[in-house]
Coordinates of N, CA and C in Angstrom, one line a residue:
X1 N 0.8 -1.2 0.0 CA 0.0 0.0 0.0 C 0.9 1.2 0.0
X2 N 0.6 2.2 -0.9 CA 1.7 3.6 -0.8 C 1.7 4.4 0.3
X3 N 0.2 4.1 0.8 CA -0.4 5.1 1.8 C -1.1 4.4 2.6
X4 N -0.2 4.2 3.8 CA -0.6 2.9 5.1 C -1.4 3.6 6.1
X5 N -0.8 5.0 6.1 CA -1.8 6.0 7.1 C -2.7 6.5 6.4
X6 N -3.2 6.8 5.3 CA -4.1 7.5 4.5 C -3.4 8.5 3.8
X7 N -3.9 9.1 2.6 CA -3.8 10.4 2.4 C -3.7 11.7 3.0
X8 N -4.2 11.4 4.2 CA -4.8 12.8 5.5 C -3.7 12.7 5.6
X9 N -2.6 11.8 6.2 CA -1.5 11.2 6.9 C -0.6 11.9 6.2
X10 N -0.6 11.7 4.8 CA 0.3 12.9 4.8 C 0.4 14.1 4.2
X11 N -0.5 14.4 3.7 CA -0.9 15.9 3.7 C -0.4 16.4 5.4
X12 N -0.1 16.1 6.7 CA 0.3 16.2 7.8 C 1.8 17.0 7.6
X13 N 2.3 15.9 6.5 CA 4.0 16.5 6.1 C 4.8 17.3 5.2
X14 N 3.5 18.4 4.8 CA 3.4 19.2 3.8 C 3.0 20.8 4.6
X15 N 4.0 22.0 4.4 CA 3.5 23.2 4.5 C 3.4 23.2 3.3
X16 N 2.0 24.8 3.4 CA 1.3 25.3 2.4 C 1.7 27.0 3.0
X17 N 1.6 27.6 1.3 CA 1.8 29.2 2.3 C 0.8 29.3 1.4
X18 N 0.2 31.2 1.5 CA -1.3 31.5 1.2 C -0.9 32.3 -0.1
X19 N 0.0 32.2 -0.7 CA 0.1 33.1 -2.1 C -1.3 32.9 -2.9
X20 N -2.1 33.5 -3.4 CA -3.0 33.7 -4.3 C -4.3 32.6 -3.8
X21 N -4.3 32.6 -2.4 CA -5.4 31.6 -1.7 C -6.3 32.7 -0.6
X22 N -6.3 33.6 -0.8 CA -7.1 34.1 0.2 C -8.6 34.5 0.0
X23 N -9.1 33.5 -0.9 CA -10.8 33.7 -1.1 C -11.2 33.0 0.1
X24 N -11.7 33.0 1.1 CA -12.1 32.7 1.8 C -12.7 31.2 1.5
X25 N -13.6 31.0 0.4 CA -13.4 29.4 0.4 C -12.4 28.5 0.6
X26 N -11.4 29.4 -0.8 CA -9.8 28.5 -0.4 C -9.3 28.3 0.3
X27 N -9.3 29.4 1.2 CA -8.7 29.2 2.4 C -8.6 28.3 3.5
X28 N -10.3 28.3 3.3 CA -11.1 27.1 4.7 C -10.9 25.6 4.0
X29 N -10.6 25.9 2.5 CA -10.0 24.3 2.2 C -9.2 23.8 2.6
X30 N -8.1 24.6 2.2 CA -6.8 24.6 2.9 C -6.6 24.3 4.4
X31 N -7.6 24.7 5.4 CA -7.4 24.8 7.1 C -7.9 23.3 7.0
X32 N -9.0 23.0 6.3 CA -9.7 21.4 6.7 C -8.6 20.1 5.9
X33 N -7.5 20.8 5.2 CA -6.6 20.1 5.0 C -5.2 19.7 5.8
X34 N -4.5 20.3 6.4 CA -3.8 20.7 7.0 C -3.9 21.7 8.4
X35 N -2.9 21.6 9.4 CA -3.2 22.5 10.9 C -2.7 23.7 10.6
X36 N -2.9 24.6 11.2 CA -2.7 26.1 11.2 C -1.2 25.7 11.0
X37 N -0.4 25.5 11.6 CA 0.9 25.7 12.4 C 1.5 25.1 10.7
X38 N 1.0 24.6 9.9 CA 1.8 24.4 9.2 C 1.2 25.5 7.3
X39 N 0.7 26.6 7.5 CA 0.1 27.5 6.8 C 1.6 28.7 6.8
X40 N 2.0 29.2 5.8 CA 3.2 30.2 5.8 C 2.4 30.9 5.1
X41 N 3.0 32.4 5.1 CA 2.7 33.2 4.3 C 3.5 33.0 3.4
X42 N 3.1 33.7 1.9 CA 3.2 34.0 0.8 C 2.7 34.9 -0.2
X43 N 3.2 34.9 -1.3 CA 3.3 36.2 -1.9 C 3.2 36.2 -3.4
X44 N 3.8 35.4 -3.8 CA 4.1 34.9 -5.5 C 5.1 36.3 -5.9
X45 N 5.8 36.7 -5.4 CA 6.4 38.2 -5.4 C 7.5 37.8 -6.5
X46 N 8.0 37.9 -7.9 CA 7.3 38.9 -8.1 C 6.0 39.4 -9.2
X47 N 5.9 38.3 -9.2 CA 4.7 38.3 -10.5 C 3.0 38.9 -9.6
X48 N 2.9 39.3 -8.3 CA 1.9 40.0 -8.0 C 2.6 40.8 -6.8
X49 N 2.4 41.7 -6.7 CA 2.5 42.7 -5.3 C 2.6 42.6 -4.2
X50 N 3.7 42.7 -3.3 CA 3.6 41.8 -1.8 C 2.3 42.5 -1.2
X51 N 1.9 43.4 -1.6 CA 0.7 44.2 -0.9 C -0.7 43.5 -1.1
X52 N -0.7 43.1 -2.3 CA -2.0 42.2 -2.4 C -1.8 41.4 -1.7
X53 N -0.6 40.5 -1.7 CA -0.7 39.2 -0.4 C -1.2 39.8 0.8
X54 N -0.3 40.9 1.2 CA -0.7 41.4 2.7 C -2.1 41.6 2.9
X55 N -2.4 42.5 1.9 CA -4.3 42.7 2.3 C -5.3 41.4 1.9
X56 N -5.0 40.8 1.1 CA -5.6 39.0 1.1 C -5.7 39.1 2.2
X57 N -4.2 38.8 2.8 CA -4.7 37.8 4.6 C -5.1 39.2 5.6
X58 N -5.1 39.8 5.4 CA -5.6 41.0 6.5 C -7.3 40.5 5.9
X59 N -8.0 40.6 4.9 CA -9.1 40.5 4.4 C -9.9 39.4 5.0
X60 N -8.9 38.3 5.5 CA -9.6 37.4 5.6 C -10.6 37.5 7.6
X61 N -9.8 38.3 7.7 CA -10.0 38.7 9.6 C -9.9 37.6 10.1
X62 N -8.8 36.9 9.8 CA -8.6 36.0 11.2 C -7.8 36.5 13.0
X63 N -7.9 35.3 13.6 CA -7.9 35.7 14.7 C -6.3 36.5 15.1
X64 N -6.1 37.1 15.9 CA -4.7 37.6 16.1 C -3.8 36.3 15.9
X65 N -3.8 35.9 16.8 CA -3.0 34.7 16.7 C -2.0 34.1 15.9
X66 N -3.7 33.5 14.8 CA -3.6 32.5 13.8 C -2.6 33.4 12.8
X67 N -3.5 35.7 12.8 CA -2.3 35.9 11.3 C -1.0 35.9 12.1
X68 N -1.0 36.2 12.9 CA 0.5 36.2 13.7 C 1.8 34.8 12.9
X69 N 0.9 33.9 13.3 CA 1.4 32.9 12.7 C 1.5 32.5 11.7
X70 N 0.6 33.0 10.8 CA 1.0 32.6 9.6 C 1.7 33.9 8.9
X71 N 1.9 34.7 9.3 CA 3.1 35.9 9.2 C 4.2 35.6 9.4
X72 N 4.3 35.3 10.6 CA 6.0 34.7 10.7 C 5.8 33.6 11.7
X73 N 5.6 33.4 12.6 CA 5.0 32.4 13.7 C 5.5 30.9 13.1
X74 N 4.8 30.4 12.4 CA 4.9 29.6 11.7 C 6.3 28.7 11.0
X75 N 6.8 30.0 10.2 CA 8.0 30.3 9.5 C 9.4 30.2 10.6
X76 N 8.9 30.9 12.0 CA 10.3 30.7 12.1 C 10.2 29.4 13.3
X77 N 9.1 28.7 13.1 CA 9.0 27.6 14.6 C 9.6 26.2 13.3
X78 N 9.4 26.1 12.0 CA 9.6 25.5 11.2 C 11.4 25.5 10.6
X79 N 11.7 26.8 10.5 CA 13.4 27.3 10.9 C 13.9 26.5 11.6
X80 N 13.3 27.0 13.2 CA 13.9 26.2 14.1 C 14.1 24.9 14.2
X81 N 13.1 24.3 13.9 CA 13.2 23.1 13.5 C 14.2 22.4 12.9
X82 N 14.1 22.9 11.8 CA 15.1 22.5 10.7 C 16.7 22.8 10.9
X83 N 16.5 23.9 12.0 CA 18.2 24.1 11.9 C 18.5 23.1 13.6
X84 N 17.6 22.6 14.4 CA 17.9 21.7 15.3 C 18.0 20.4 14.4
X85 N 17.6 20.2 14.2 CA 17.6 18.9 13.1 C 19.0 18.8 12.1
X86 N 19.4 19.3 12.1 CA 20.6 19.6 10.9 C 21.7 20.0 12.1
X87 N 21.7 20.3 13.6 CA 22.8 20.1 13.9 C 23.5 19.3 14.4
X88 N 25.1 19.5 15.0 CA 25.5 17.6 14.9 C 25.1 17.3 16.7

């Protein structure tokens, strides 16, 4: 079987960032796919305006928190990660 945990299983081991996703449907796709904690921001910069990214996720009114996190929150707990992981 390729997929012993399911599909869900690993969509788990995948960040997503919100470049050109902030219609409010897509978005709630995106959350019932994956956990907050693994959503980054994005931009597509430079083929659209870092400004429209910004106001997308400002548009969407999520909670402090969540844009916190997916601002940078996110970005640098996944850094971390990765630079604990990579040392000897």
């Amino acid at each position: 079987e390729i997929f012993p945990d399911g599909v869900e299983a690993e969509y788990l081991k995948f960040y997503f960032d919100t470049a050109q996703g902030y219609a409010p449907v897509n978005f709630q796709a995106m959350r019932s796919l994956v956990p907050d904690s693994h959503i980054l921001f994005g931009s597509d910069y430079p083929f659209f305006p870092i400004g429209s990214a910004v106001d997308g996720l400002i548009k969407l009114a999520l909670p402090p928190a969540l844009q916190h996190a997916i601002e940078r929150g996110n970005a640098e707990a996944l850094l971390h990660k990765a630079t604990a992981a990579a040392a000897p």
